[in-house]
Coordinates of N, CA and C in Angstrom, one line a residue:
X17 N -10.3 13.2 8.7 CA -11.4 12.3 8.6 C -11.3 11.3 9.8
X18 N -12.5 11.2 10.6 CA -12.6 10.3 11.7 C -13.5 9.2 11.3
X19 N -13.1 7.9 11.5 CA -13.9 6.7 11.2 C -14.7 6.5 12.7
X20 N -15.8 6.5 12.6 CA -16.6 6.3 13.8 C -17.2 5.0 14.1
X21 N -17.1 4.0 13.1 CA -17.5 2.8 13.2 C -16.9 2.0 12.1
X22 N -16.9 0.5 12.2 CA -16.3 -0.3 11.1 C -17.1 0.1 9.9
X23 N -16.4 0.0 8.7 CA -17.0 0.3 7.4 C -17.1 -1.0 6.6
X24 N -18.3 -1.5 6.2 CA -18.5 -2.7 5.5 C -18.9 -2.4 4.0
X25 N -17.8 -2.6 3.1 CA -18.0 -2.5 1.6 C -18.6 -3.5 0.8
X26 N -19.0 -4.6 1.6 CA -19.4 -5.9 0.8 C -20.6 -5.6 0.0
X27 N -21.5 -4.6 0.2 CA -22.5 -4.4 -0.7 C -22.5 -3.0 -1.4
X28 N -21.3 -2.4 -1.3 CA -21.0 -1.2 -2.1 C -20.7 -1.2 -3.5
X29 N -20.3 -2.4 -4.0 CA -19.9 -2.5 -5.3 C -18.6 -1.6 -5.7
X30 N -18.0 -1.1 -4.7 CA -16.8 -0.3 -5.0 C -15.7 -1.3 -5.7
X31 N -15.3 -0.9 -6.9 CA -14.3 -1.7 -7.7 C -13.0 -0.8 -7.9
X32 N -13.0 0.5 -7.7 CA -11.8 1.3 -8.0 C -11.5 1.8 -6.7
X33 N -10.1 2.1 -6.4 CA -9.7 2.7 -5.2 C -10.2 4.2 -5.1
X34 N -10.5 4.6 -3.9 CA -10.9 6.0 -3.7 C -9.9 7.0 -4.2
X35 N -10.4 7.9 -5.2 CA -9.6 8.9 -5.9 C -9.4 8.6 -7.2
X36 N -9.7 7.2 -7.8 CA -9.5 6.8 -9.0 C -10.8 6.9 -10.0
X37 N -10.6 7.1 -11.2 CA -11.7 6.9 -12.2 C -11.3 5.8 -13.2
X38 N -12.2 5.4 -14.0 CA -12.0 4.3 -15.0 C -11.3 4.6 -16.2
X39 N -10.9 6.1 -16.3 CA -10.1 6.4 -17.4 C -8.6 6.4 -17.0
X40 N -8.4 6.0 -15.8 CA -7.0 5.7 -15.4 C -6.3 6.8 -14.7
X41 N -7.1 7.9 -14.3 CA -6.6 9.0 -13.6 C -6.8 8.9 -12.1
X42 N -6.0 9.5 -11.4 CA -5.9 9.4 -9.9 C -5.6 10.7 -9.2
X43 N -6.6 10.9 -8.3 CA -6.4 12.2 -7.3 C -5.9 11.6 -5.9
X44 N -4.6 11.8 -5.6 CA -3.9 11.2 -4.4 C -4.7 11.7 -3.1
X45 N -4.8 10.8 -2.2 CA -5.3 11.2 -0.8 C -4.1 12.0 -0.2
X46 N -4.4 13.2 0.3 CA -3.5 14.0 1.0 C -4.0 14.5 2.5
X47 N -4.9 13.8 2.8 CA -5.5 14.2 4.2 C -5.0 13.3 5.3
X48 N -5.7 13.4 6.4 CA -5.4 12.7 7.5 C -6.7 11.8 7.9
X49 N -6.4 10.4 8.0 CA -7.5 9.5 8.4 C -7.3 8.8 9.8
X50 N -8.2 9.1 10.7 CA -8.1 8.4 12.0 C -9.1 7.2 11.9
X51 N -8.6 6.0 12.0 CA -9.3 4.9 12.0 C -10.0 4.6 13.3
X52 N -9.5 5.1 14.5 CA -10.0 5.2 15.8 C -10.2 3.5 16.2
X53 N -9.3 2.7 15.6 CA -9.3 1.2 16.1 C -10.4 0.5 15.2
X54 N -11.2 1.0 14.3 CA -12.2 0.5 13.4 C -11.5 -0.3 12.3
X55 N -12.4 -1.1 11.5 CA -12.0 -2.0 10.5 C -12.7 -1.6 9.2
X56 N -11.8 -1.7 8.1 CA -12.5 -1.9 6.8 C -12.8 -3.3 6.6
X57 N -14.0 -3.6 6.1 CA -14.4 -5.0 5.9 C -15.0 -5.1 4.6
X58 N -15.0 -6.3 3.9 CA -15.7 -6.7 2.7 C -15.3 -5.9 1.5
X59 N -14.1 -5.3 1.5 CA -13.6 -4.7 0.3 C -12.9 -5.5 -0.6
X60 N -13.6 -6.1 -1.7 CA -13.0 -7.1 -2.6 C -12.6 -6.3 -3.9
X61 N -11.4 -6.2 -4.3 CA -11.1 -5.4 -5.4 C -10.2 -6.3 -6.3
X62 N -10.6 -6.6 -7.6 CA -9.8 -7.2 -8.6 C -9.7 -6.6 -9.7
X63 N -8.7 -6.0 -10.0 CA -8.5 -5.0 -11.2 C -7.4 -5.5 -12.2
X64 N -6.7 -6.6 -11.7 CA -5.5 -7.0 -12.6 C -5.7 -7.1 -13.9
X65 N -6.9 -7.6 -14.4 CA -7.0 -7.9 -15.9 C -7.9 -6.8 -16.4
X66 N -8.0 -5.6 -15.8 CA -8.8 -4.4 -16.2 C -7.9 -3.8 -17.4
X67 N -8.8 -3.3 -18.5 CA -8.1 -2.7 -19.5 C -8.2 -1.1 -19.3
X68 N -8.8 -0.8 -18.1 CA -8.9 0.8 -17.8 C -8.1 1.2 -16.5
X69 N -8.3 0.6 -15.4 CA -7.7 1.0 -14.2 C -7.3 -0.4 -13.5
X70 N -5.9 -0.8 -13.6 CA -5.5 -1.9 -13.1 C -4.8 -2.0 -11.9
X71 N -5.1 -1.2 -10.9 CA -4.5 -1.2 -9.6 C -5.5 -1.3 -8.5
X72 N -5.0 -1.7 -7.3 CA -6.0 -2.1 -6.3 C -5.5 -1.6 -5.0
X73 N -6.4 -0.8 -4.2 CA -6.0 -0.5 -2.7 C -7.1 0.4 -2.3
X74 N -7.1 0.8 -1.2 CA -8.2 1.5 -0.6 C -8.1 2.9 -1.2
X75 N -7.0 3.6 -1.4 CA -6.8 4.9 -2.1 C -6.0 4.7 -3.3
X76 N -6.2 5.3 -4.3 CA -5.4 5.1 -5.6 C -3.9 5.6 -5.4
X77 N -3.7 6.5 -4.6 CA -2.3 7.1 -4.3 C -2.4 7.9 -2.9
X78 N -1.1 8.0 -2.4 CA -1.0 8.9 -1.2 C 0.0 9.9 -1.5
X79 N -0.2 11.0 -0.9 CA 0.7 12.2 -1.1 C 0.5 13.2 0.0
X80 N 1.5 13.2 1.0 CA 1.3 14.1 2.2 C 0.1 13.6 3.1
X81 N 0.0 12.3 3.2 CA -1.1 11.7 3.9 C -0.7 11.1 5.2
X82 N -1.6 11.0 6.0 CA -1.4 10.3 7.4 C -2.5 9.5 7.7
X83 N -2.3 8.1 8.0 CA -3.5 7.1 8.4 C -3.0 6.5 9.7
X84 N -3.9 6.5 10.7 CA -3.5 5.8 11.8 C -4.7 5.1 12.4
X85 N -4.5 4.1 13.2 CA -5.3 3.1 14.0 C -6.5 2.6 13.2
X86 N -6.0 2.0 12.1 CA -7.0 1.3 11.2 C -6.7 -0.1 10.9
X87 N -7.7 -0.9 10.8 CA -7.6 -2.4 10.5 C -8.1 -2.7 9.1
X88 N -7.4 -3.5 8.4 CA -8.1 -4.0 7.2 C -8.2 -5.4 7.5
X89 N -9.5 -5.8 7.5 CA -10.1 -7.2 7.8 C -9.7 -8.3 7.0
X90 N -9.8 -9.5 7.3 CA -9.4 -10.6 6.3 C -10.5 -10.8 5.4
X91 N -11.6 -10.2 5.5 CA -12.6 -10.3 4.5 C -12.4 -9.4 3.4
X92 N -11.4 -8.6 3.3 CA -11.0 -7.8 2.2 C -9.9 -8.5 1.4
X93 N -9.7 -8.1 0.1 CA -8.6 -8.6 -0.9 C -8.4 -7.6 -1.9
X94 N -7.2 -7.6 -2.3 CA -6.8 -6.6 -3.3 C -5.9 -7.1 -4.3
X95 N -6.4 -7.2 -5.6 CA -5.5 -7.7 -6.7 C -5.5 -6.8 -8.0
X96 N -4.2 -6.4 -8.3 CA -4.0 -5.5 -9.4 C -2.7 -5.6 -9.7
X97 N -2.4 -5.0 -10.9 CA -0.9 -4.9 -11.5 C 0.0 -4.5 -10.4
X98 N -0.5 -3.3 -9.7 CA 0.2 -2.9 -8.5 C -0.8 -2.9 -7.6
X99 N -0.6 -3.4 -6.2 CA -1.6 -3.5 -5.2 C -1.0 -3.4 -3.9
X100 N -1.9 -2.7 -3.0 CA -1.4 -2.6 -1.5 C -2.8 -2.3 -0.9
X101 N -3.0 -2.8 0.3 CA -4.3 -2.6 1.0 C -4.6 -1.2 1.1
X102 N -3.5 -0.4 1.6 CA -3.8 1.0 1.8 C -3.6 1.7 0.5
X103 N -2.8 1.5 -0.3 CA -2.6 2.2 -1.6 C -1.7 1.3 -2.6
X104 N -1.9 1.4 -4.0 CA -1.1 0.6 -4.9 C 0.2 1.6 -5.1
X105 N 0.0 2.9 -4.9 CA 1.1 3.7 -5.3 C 1.2 4.9 -4.3
X106 N 2.5 5.4 -4.1 CA 2.6 6.6 -3.3 C 3.6 7.5 -4.0
X107 N 3.3 8.8 -4.0 CA 4.2 9.6 -4.7 C 4.7 10.8 -3.9
X108 N 4.3 10.9 -2.6 CA 4.7 11.9 -1.8 C 4.8 11.3 -0.3
X109 N 5.2 12.2 0.7 CA 5.3 11.6 2.1 C 4.0 11.0 2.5
X110 N 4.2 10.0 3.4 CA 3.1 9.4 4.0 C 3.7 8.9 5.4
X111 N 2.6 9.0 6.4 CA 2.8 8.4 7.6 C 1.8 7.5 7.9
X112 N 2.1 6.2 8.4 CA 1.2 5.1 8.7 C 1.4 4.7 10.1
X113 N 0.6 4.9 11.0 CA 0.7 4.6 12.5 C -0.4 3.5 13.0
X114 N 0.0 2.6 13.7 CA -0.8 1.5 14.2 C -1.9 1.0 13.2
X115 N -1.5 0.6 12.2 CA -2.4 0.0 11.0 C -2.1 -1.4 11.0
X116 N -3.1 -2.2 11.0 CA -3.0 -3.6 10.8 C -3.6 -4.1 9.4
X117 N -2.8 -4.8 8.6 CA -3.4 -5.5 7.4 C -3.6 -6.9 7.6
X118 N -4.8 -7.5 7.4 CA -5.1 -8.9 7.5 C -5.6 -9.5 6.1
X119 N -5.7 -8.4 5.1 CA -6.3 -8.8 3.8 C -5.2 -9.4 2.9
X120 N -5.7 -10.2 2.0 CA -4.7 -10.9 1.0 C -4.5 -9.8 0.0
X121 N -3.2 -9.6 -0.6 CA -2.9 -8.7 -1.6 C -2.1 -9.5 -2.7
X122 N -2.5 -9.3 -3.9 CA -1.8 -10.0 -4.9 C -1.8 -9.2 -6.2
X123 N -0.8 -9.5 -7.0 CA -0.7 -8.8 -8.4 C 0.5 -9.2 -9.0
X124 N 1.0 -8.2 -9.9 CA 2.1 -8.5 -10.9 C 3.4 -8.2 -10.4
X125 N 3.8 -6.8 -10.5 CA 5.2 -6.5 -9.8 C 4.9 -5.2 -9.2
X126 N 5.2 -5.2 -7.8 CA 4.9 -4.0 -6.9 C 3.7 -4.3 -6.1
X127 N 3.9 -5.3 -5.2 CA 2.7 -5.8 -4.5 C 3.2 -5.7 -3.0
X128 N 2.5 -5.0 -2.1 CA 2.8 -5.0 -0.7 C 1.6 -5.0 0.2
X129 N 2.0 -5.4 1.5 CA 0.9 -5.6 2.4 C 0.1 -4.1 2.6
X130 N 1.0 -3.1 2.5 CA 0.3 -1.9 2.7 C 0.5 -1.0 1.5
X131 N 1.7 -1.0 0.9 CA 2.0 -0.1 -0.3 C 2.4 -1.0 -1.6
X132 N 1.8 -0.8 -2.6 CA 2.5 -1.6 -3.8 C 3.8 -1.1 -4.2
X133 N 3.8 0.3 -4.6 CA 4.9 0.8 -5.3 C 5.2 2.3 -4.8
X134 N 6.4 2.7 -4.7 CA 6.8 4.1 -4.6 C 7.7 4.5 -5.7
X135 N 7.4 5.4 -6.6 CA 8.1 5.6 -7.7 C 8.0 7.2 -8.1
X136 N 9.1 7.7 -8.5 CA 9.1 9.1 -8.8 C 8.6 10.0 -7.7
X137 N 8.9 9.6 -6.4 CA 8.4 10.4 -5.4 C 8.9 11.8 -5.2
X138 N 8.2 12.6 -4.6 CA 8.7 14.0 -4.5 C 10.0 14.1 -3.7
X139 N 10.9 14.8 -4.1 CA 12.2 14.9 -3.4 C 12.1 15.3 -1.8
X140 N 12.8 14.8 -1.1 CA 12.5 15.2 0.3 C 11.5 14.4 1.1
X141 N 10.8 13.5 0.4 CA 9.6 12.7 0.9 C 10.2 11.8 2.1
X142 N 9.2 11.5 3.2 CA 9.4 10.6 4.1 C 8.4 9.6 4.2
X143 N 8.6 8.4 4.1 CA 7.5 7.3 4.2 C 7.9 6.5 5.5
X144 N 6.9 6.7 6.4 CA 7.1 6.0 7.7 C 6.0 5.1 8.2
X145 N 6.4 4.1 8.8 CA 5.4 3.0 9.4 C 5.9 3.0 10.8
X146 N 4.8 3.2 11.8 CA 5.2 2.9 13.2 C 4.1 2.2 13.9
X147 N 4.5 1.0 14.5 CA 3.5 0.3 15.2 C 2.5 -0.5 14.2
X148 N 2.9 -0.9 13.1 CA 2.2 -1.4 12.1 C 2.4 -3.0 12.1
X149 N 1.4 -3.6 11.6 CA 1.4 -5.2 11.4 C 0.8 -5.7 10.3
X150 N 1.6 -6.6 9.4 CA 1.0 -7.1 8.3 C 0.8 -8.7 8.6
X151 N -0.4 -9.2 8.6 CA -0.8 -10.5 8.7 C -1.2 -11.3 7.4
X152 N -1.5 -10.3 6.3 CA -2.2 -10.9 5.3 C -1.0 -11.5 4.2
X153 N -1.4 -12.5 3.5 CA -0.6 -13.1 2.6 C -0.4 -12.1 1.3
X154 N 0.8 -11.9 0.9 CA 1.3 -11.1 -0.2 C 1.7 -11.9 -1.3
X155 N 1.2 -11.9 -2.5 CA 1.5 -12.8 -3.7 C 1.7 -11.9 -4.9
X156 N 2.9 -12.1 -5.6 CA 3.1 -11.4 -6.8 C 3.9 -12.2 -7.7
X157 N 3.9 -11.9 -9.1 CA 4.8 -12.4 -9.9 C 6.2 -12.1 -9.5
X158 N 6.4 -10.9 -9.1 CA 7.8 -10.3 -8.7 C 7.5 -9.1 -7.7
X159 N 8.6 -8.8 -6.9 CA 8.6 -7.6 -6.1 C 7.3 -7.7 -5.1
X160 N 7.4 -8.8 -4.2 CA 6.2 -8.7 -3.2 C 6.9 -8.4 -1.9
X161 N 6.4 -7.6 -1.1 CA 6.9 -7.2 0.1 C 5.9 -7.1 1.3
X162 N 6.3 -7.5 2.5 CA 5.3 -7.4 3.6 C 4.7 -6.0 3.8
X163 N 5.4 -5.0 3.6 CA 5.0 -3.6 3.7 C 4.9 -2.7 2.4
X164 N 6.0 -2.9 1.7 CA 6.1 -2.2 0.4 C 6.6 -3.1 -0.7
X165 N 6.0 -3.0 -1.8 CA 6.5 -4.0 -2.9 C 7.9 -3.5 -3.6
X166 N 7.9 -2.3 -4.1 CA 9.1 -1.9 -4.7 C 9.2 -0.4 -4.6
X167 N 10.5 0.1 -4.6 CA 10.8 1.5 -4.5 C 11.8 1.8 -5.5
X168 N 11.5 2.7 -6.5 CA 12.3 3.0 -7.7 C 12.4 4.4 -8.0
X169 N 13.4 4.8 -8.8 CA 13.4 6.1 -9.4 C 13.1 7.3 -8.5
X170 N 13.6 7.2 -7.2 CA 13.3 8.3 -6.3 C 14.6 8.9 -6.0
X171 N 14.6 10.1 -5.6 CA 15.8 11.0 -5.1 C 15.6 11.6 -3.8
X172 N 16.4 11.6 -2.9 CA 16.4 12.2 -1.5 C 15.1 11.9 -0.8
X173 N 14.8 10.6 -0.6 CA 13.7 10.2 0.2 C 14.3 9.4 1.4
X174 N 13.3 9.2 2.4 CA 13.6 8.3 3.6 C 12.6 7.4 3.8
X175 N 12.8 6.2 4.1 CA 11.9 5.1 4.5 C 12.3 4.8 5.9
X176 N 11.3 4.9 6.9 CA 11.6 4.6 8.3 C 10.4 3.6 8.7
X177 N 10.8 2.4 9.2 CA 9.9 1.5 9.7 C 10.3 1.2 11.1
X178 N 9.4 1.2 12.1 CA 9.8 1.2 13.6 C 8.7 0.5 14.3
X179 N 9.0 -0.5 15.3 CA 8.0 -1.1 16.1 C 7.0 -1.9 15.4
X180 N 7.3 -2.5 14.2 CA 6.5 -3.1 13.3 C 6.8 -4.6 13.1
X181 N 5.7 -5.3 12.7 CA 5.8 -6.8 12.3 C 5.2 -7.2 11.0
X182 N 6.1 -8.0 10.4 CA 5.3 -8.7 9.3 C 5.4 -10.3 9.7
X183 N 4.0 -10.8 9.6 CA 3.9 -12.2 9.9 C 3.1 -12.9 8.9
X184 N 2.9 -12.1 7.8 CA 2.2 -12.7 6.5 C 3.1 -13.4 5.7
X185 N 2.6 -14.4 5.0 CA 3.3 -15.2 3.8 C 3.7 -14.2 2.7
X186 N 4.9 -14.2 2.3 CA 5.3 -13.3 1.1 C 5.7 -14.3 0.0
X187 N 5.2 -14.2 -1.1 CA 5.4 -15.1 -2.2 C 5.6 -14.4 -3.5
X188 N 6.7 -14.4 -4.1 CA 7.1 -13.9 -5.4 C 7.4 -15.2 -6.2
X189 N 6.6 -15.2 -7.3 CA 6.7 -16.6 -8.2 C 8.0 -16.5 -8.9
X190 N 8.4 -15.4 -9.4 CA 9.6 -15.3 -10.1 C 10.8 -14.7 -9.5
X191 N 10.7 -13.5 -8.8 CA 11.8 -12.9 -8.2 C 11.4 -11.8 -7.3
X192 N 12.3 -11.5 -6.5 CA 12.1 -10.4 -5.5 C 11.1 -10.4 -4.5
X193 N 11.5 -11.0 -3.3 CA 10.5 -10.9 -2.1 C 11.1 -10.4 -1.0
X194 N 10.4 -9.8 0.1 CA 11.0 -9.3 1.2 C 10.0 -9.2 2.3
X195 N 10.5 -9.4 3.6 CA 9.6 -9.3 4.8 C 8.9 -8.0 5.0
X196 N 9.7 -6.9 4.7 CA 9.4 -5.6 4.8 C 9.1 -4.8 3.5
X197 N 10.3 -4.8 2.8 CA 10.4 -4.2 1.5 C 10.9 -5.2 0.4
X198 N 10.4 -5.4 -0.7 CA 10.8 -6.2 -1.7 C 12.2 -5.9 -2.4
X199 N 12.0 -4.6 -3.2 CA 13.1 -4.5 -4.1 C 13.3 -2.9 -4.2
X200 N 14.6 -2.5 -4.0 CA 15.0 -1.0 -4.2 C 16.0 -1.0 -5.4
X201 N 15.7 0.0 -6.4 CA 16.6 0.0 -7.6 C 16.5 1.4 -8.2
X202 N 17.5 1.8 -8.8 CA 17.6 3.1 -9.5 C 17.3 4.2 -8.7
X203 N 17.6 4.2 -7.4 CA 17.3 5.3 -6.4 C 18.5 6.2 -6.3
X204 N 18.4 7.5 -5.9 CA 19.5 8.2 -5.6 C 19.5 8.9 -4.3
X205 N 20.4 8.4 -3.4 CA 20.4 9.1 -1.9 C 19.2 8.9 -1.1
X206 N 18.9 7.4 -1.0 CA 17.7 7.0 -0.4 C 18.2 6.3 1.0
X207 N 17.5 6.8 2.0 CA 17.9 6.2 3.3 C 16.8 5.2 3.9
X208 N 17.1 4.1 4.2 CA 16.2 3.1 4.9 C 16.5 2.7 6.3
X209 N 15.6 3.0 7.3 CA 16.0 2.6 8.6 C 14.8 1.7 9.2
X210 N 15.3 0.5 9.7 CA 14.3 -0.2 10.4 C 14.8 -0.5 11.8
X211 N 13.8 -0.3 12.7 CA 14.1 -0.4 14.3 C 13.1 -1.0 14.9
X212 N 13.6 -1.9 15.8 CA 12.5 -2.7 16.8 C 11.5 -3.4 16.0
X213 N 12.0 -4.0 14.9 CA 11.0 -4.8 14.0 C 11.1 -6.2 14.1

């Protein structure tokens, strides 16, 4: 998918991430999105108190996806139990290149500038960020991270963050905050590499 101009969601009424429905199911994005340097604007999503779908992000989940050269404008905001500007949840490999987040992201546990939570990911998955910047404020009751909120219950996965910057304020009211990743637990054979960050 090529984005050919800025996309303004301010009049769209979009309240659920792409791929989600109100009954709580999610079809993960598994394609390639080329932002071409354009911005997502006016996407305001507040699902934290929802009784049906309580996550927030552009896509409901990522699996085998690639996103590059995209900007989340400061006119966007994402609030959910799990929340990330790009996606609240990731279950398979994902590559994020030259993406900038300026949006505020907030939620409960598992809140990240880009990704809220990685859990039960496919074995052998790689999650990579290269040339990415988070400028948005990330707030959570717990597990708030500049790039990824929390990573749990995964086996044989790699996290690679390179040439990237977090300049956003990261606030965890109760526990667990980190500039890039907040919290890793109950994982088996997980490798995390940060370089030139």
